[in-house]
XYZ file of C-alpha atoms in Angstrom:
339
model
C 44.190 -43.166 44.170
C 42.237 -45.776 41.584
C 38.986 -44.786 41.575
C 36.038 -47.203 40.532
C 32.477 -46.952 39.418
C 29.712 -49.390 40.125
C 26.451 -49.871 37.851
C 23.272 -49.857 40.116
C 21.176 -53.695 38.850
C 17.671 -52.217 37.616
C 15.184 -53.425 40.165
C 11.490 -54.902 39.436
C 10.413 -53.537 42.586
C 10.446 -49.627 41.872
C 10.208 -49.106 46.113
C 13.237 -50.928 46.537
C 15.000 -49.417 43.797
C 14.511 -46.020 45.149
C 16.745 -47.606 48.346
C 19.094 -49.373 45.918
C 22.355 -46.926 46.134
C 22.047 -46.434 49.740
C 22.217 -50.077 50.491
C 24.597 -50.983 48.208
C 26.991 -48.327 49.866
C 26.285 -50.381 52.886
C 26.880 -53.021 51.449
C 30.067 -52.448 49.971
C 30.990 -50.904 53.211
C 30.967 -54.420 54.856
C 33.007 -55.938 52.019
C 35.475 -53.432 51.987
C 35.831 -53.768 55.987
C 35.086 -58.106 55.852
C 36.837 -59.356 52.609
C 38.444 -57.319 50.202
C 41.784 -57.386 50.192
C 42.369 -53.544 49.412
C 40.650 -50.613 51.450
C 37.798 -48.555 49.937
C 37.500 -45.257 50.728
C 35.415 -42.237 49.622
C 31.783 -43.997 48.738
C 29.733 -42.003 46.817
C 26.328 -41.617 44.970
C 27.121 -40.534 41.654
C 24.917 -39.645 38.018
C 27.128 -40.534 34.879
C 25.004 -40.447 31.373
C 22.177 -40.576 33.122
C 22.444 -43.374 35.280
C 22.685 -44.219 39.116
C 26.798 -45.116 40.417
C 28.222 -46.101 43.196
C 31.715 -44.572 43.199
C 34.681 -45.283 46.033
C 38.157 -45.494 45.836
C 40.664 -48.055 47.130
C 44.245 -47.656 48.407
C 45.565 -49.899 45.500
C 44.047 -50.877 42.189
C 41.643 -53.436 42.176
C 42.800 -57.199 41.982
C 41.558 -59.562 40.639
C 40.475 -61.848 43.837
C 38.467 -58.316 45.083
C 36.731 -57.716 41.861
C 35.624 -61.654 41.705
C 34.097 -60.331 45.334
C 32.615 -57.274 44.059
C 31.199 -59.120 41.497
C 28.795 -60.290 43.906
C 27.068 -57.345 44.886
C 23.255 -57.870 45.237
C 22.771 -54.661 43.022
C 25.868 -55.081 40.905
C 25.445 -54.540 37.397
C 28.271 -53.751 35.862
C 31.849 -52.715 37.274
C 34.446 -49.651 36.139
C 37.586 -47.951 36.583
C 37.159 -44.313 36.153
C 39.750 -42.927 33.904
C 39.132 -38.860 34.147
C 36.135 -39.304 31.872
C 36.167 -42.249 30.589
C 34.763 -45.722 32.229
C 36.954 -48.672 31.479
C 35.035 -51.615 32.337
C 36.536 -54.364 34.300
C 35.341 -58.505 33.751
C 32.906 -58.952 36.323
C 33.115 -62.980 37.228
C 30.179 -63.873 39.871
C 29.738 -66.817 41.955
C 26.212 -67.610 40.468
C 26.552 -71.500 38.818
C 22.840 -70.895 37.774
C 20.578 -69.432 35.499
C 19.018 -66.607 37.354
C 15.128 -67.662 36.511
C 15.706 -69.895 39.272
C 15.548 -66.314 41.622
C 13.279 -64.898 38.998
C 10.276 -66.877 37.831
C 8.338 -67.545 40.864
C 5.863 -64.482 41.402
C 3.916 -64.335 44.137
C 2.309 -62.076 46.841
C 4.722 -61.244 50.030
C 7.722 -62.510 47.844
C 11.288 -61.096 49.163
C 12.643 -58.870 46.696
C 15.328 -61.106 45.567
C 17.882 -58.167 45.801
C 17.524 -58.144 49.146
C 17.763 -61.679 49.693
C 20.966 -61.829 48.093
C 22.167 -58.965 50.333
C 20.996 -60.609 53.542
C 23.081 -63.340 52.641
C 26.425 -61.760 51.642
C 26.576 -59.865 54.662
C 25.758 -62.878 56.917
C 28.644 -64.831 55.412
C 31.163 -62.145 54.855
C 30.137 -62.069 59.484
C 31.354 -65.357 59.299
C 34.330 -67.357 58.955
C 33.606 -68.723 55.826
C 34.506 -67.090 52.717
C 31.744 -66.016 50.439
C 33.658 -68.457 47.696
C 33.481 -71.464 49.967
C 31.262 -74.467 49.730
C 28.592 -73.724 52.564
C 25.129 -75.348 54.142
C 22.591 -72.259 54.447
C 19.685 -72.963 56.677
C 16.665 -70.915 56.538
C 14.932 -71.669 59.543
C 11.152 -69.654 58.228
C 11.645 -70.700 54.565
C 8.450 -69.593 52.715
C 8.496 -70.486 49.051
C 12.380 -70.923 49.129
C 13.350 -67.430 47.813
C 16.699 -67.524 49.847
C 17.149 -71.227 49.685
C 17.404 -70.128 45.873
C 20.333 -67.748 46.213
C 22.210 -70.470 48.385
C 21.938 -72.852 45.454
C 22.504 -70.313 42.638
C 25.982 -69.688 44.472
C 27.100 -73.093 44.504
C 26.115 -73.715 48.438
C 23.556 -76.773 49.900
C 20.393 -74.970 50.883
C 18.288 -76.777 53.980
C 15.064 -74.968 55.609
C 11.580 -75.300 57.836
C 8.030 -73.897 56.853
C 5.029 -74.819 58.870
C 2.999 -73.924 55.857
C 1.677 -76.807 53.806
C 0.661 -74.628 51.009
C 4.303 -72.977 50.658
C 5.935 -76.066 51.031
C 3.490 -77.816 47.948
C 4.651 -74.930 45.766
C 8.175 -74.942 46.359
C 8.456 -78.339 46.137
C 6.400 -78.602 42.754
C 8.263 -75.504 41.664
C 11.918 -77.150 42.276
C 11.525 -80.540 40.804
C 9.789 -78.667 38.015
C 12.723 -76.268 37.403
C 15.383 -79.215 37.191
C 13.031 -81.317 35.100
C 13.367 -78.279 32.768
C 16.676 -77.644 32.713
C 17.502 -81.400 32.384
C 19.709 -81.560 35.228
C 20.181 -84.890 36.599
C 19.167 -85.240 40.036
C 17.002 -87.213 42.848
C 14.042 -86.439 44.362
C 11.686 -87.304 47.024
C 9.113 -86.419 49.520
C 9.077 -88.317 52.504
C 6.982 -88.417 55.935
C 8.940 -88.057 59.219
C 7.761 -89.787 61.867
C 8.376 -89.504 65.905
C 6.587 -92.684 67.835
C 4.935 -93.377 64.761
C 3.848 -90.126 64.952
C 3.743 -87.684 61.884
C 5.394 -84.808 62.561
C 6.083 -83.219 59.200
C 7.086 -83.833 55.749
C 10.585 -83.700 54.218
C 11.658 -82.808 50.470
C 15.545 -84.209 49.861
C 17.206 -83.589 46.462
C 19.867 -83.929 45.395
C 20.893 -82.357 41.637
C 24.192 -81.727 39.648
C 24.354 -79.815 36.327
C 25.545 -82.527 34.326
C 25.775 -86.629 34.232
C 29.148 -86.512 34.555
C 29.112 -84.117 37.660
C 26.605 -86.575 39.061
C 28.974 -89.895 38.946
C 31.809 -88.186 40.462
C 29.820 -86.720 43.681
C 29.628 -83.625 42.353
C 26.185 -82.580 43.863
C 24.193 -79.974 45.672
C 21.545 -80.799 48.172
C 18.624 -79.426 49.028
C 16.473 -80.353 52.181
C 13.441 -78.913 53.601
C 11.356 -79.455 56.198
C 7.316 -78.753 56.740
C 6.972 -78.382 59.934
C 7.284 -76.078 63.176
C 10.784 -73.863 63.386
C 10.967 -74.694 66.915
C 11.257 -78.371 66.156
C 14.118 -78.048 63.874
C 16.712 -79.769 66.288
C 13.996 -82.949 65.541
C 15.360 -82.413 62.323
C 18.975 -81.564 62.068
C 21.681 -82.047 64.022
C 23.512 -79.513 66.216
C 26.136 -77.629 64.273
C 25.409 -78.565 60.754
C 25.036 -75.218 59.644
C 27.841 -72.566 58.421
C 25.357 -69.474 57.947
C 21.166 -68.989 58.854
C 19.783 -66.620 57.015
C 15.897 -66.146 57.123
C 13.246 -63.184 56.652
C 11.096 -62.739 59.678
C 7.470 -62.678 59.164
C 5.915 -58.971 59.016
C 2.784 -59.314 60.787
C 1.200 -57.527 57.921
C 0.177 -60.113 55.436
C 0.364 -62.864 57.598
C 1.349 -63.638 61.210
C 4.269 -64.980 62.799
C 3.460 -68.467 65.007
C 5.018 -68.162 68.610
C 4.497 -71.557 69.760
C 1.420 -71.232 71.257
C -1.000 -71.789 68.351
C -2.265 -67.973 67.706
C -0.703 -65.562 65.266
C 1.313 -62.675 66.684
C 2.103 -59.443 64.797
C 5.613 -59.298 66.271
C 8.113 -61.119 65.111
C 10.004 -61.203 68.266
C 7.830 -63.265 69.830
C 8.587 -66.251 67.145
C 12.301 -65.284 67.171
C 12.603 -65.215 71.029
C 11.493 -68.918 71.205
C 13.323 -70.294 68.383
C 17.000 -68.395 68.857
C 17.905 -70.593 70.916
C 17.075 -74.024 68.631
C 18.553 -71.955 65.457
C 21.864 -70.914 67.848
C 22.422 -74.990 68.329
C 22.419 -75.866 65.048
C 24.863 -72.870 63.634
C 28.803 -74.147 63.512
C 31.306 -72.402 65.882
C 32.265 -69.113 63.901
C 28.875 -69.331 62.075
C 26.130 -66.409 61.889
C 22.894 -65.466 61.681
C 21.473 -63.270 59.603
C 18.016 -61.864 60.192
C 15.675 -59.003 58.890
C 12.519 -57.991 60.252
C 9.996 -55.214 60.320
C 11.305 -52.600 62.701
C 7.269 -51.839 63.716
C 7.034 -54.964 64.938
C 9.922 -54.575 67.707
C 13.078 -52.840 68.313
C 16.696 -53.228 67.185
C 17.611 -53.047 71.153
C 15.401 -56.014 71.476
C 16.241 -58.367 69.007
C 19.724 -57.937 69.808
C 18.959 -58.782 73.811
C 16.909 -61.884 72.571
C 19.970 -62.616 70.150
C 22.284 -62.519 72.812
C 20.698 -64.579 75.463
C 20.916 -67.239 72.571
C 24.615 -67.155 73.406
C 25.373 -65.540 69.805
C 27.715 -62.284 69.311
C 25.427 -59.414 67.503
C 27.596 -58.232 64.996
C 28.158 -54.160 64.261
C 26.745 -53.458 60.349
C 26.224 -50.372 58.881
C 22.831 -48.977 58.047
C 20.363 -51.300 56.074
C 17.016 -50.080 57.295
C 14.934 -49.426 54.683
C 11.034 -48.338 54.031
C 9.335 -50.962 52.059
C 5.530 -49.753 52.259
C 3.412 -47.544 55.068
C 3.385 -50.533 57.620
C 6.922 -52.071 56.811
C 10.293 -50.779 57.773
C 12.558 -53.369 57.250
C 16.415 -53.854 58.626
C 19.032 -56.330 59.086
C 20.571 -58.302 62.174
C 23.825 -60.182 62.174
C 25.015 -63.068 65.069
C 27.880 -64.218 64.921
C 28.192 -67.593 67.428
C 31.692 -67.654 69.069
């Protein structure tokens, strides 16, 4: 059987690189079960010259549609055939229409390790319908400083989220329009007030950006929309069913809080999540998912999957993500798929 040999991606983050392998089995798991075309079989940890592997082997050799796929791995860095002791390496061809400072560059304190982000989101579309090649609309509902709305554009998709932070919405805002300016892409932008009964009830950013002029006159464009304001006014914001995937990284309760609704900060997440399922389940597409992680501490798996499910969405079985990230953070993932 064609055997194959996958580069671990050095990680920044030496914690997370310690869990690196073991979620990129996982991950490749789900591919190998969602979207590749050819079954994988015997995963393995392996040391060649040195250096951390992923090995498996598939039923039939590699084609060229599954290694465009593999490509994509969040901790992909290069890909082989094994031939007895040789590695013959194979063209590697990933989605990413970007350069990958957009992930990179912005450094600051509670940042998702952009690894993971990447992760979270293959596995939530490859839950889907939707291919991970397609043109999608990724919402993140609890947006931050737009670390996954990032990794939606870099693949090519529209990116949409919600923040009730002010401060986090300044700086990805500034950071964005910055970042184009820079690159000289042509594009629109603009930061508007949205009012209810002449009420403010939050701001919205709206861009729209294309790599090139000529991109831009034929329609060629990628959108980007965000929203400061409360989660649990998002339908205020969007319509029902405008979303293909959510993907979003619940609040810790360590560094900061998680706002339930009632004003206070809670240190569980669940008591954010259990309000807004049911807004985020409106505004997902029939065959859609969700795709959550959250510190384990801060409530079981058992219970977001009840809270999940009395959204009306279909929890999804994964293999095992969970992961330590530091003494008061164990972090895993959630998939929803709505029927």
């Amino acid at each position: 059987m064609p055997r194959y040999a996958l580069l671990i991606l050095p990680a920044f983050n030496r914690v997370y690189g310690e869990s690196a392998v073991r979620l990129t089995l996982a991950e490749l798991a789900f591919f190998g079960r969602r979207a590749l075309e050819t079954e994988v079989s015997d995963l393995g940890e392996s040391v060649i010259g040195g250096l951390p592997y992923v090995t498996f082997e598939t039923a039939a050799p590699l084609g060229a549609g599954d290694v465009a796929l593999l490509s994509n791995l969040s901790s992909v860095y290069a890909l082989y055939g094994i031939e007895g002791e040789l590695l013959r390496p194979l063209t590697v061809s990933p989605l990413d229409r970007l350069s990958s400072d957009l992930i990179t560059i912005q450094k600051y304190a509670g940042k998702t390790n952009e690894h993971f982000t990447k992760l979270l989101l293959n596995v939530t579309v490859l839950a889907s319908d939707r291919r991970l090649d397609e043109r999608l609309s990724v919402f993140d509902p609890l947006c931050g400083r737009g670390t996954t709305l990032n990794q939606a554009l870099m693949y090519g998709y529209d990116a949409y989220g919600a923040d009730v932070d002010s401060k986090d919405f300044e700086a990805y805002t500034g950071f964005l329009k910055t970042w184009l300016k820079n690159k000289r892409f042509k594009h629109t932008a603009e930061t508007v007030p949205v009012r209810r009964e002449r009420a403010l009830v939050g701001r919205r950013l709206n861009i729209s950006f294309s790599r090139s002029k000529e991109e831009f006159k034929s329609g060629d464009t990628q959108r980007v929309s965000v929203v400061n304001a409360d989660t649990l006014r998002s339908r205020e914001f969007f319509k029902p069913r405008s979303f293909d995937v959510l993907v979003t990284d619940a609040p810790y309760g360590v560094q900061h809080g998680s706002r339930g609704g009632g004003g206070g900060l809670s240190r569980s997440p669940l008591e954010l999540i259990r309000k807004a399922a049911p807004v985020w389940a409106e505004l997902l597409r029939p065959g859609g998912a969700l795709g959550i992680s959250w510190n384990t501490y801060g409530g079981t798996r058992d219970d977001l999957a009840e809270i999940l499910a009395k959204a009306g969405l279909d929890v999804v079985d994964l293999p095992d993500f969970e992961h330590w990230v530091d003494q008061a953070i164990v972090r895993d993932i959630m998939v929803a798929r709505k029927p």
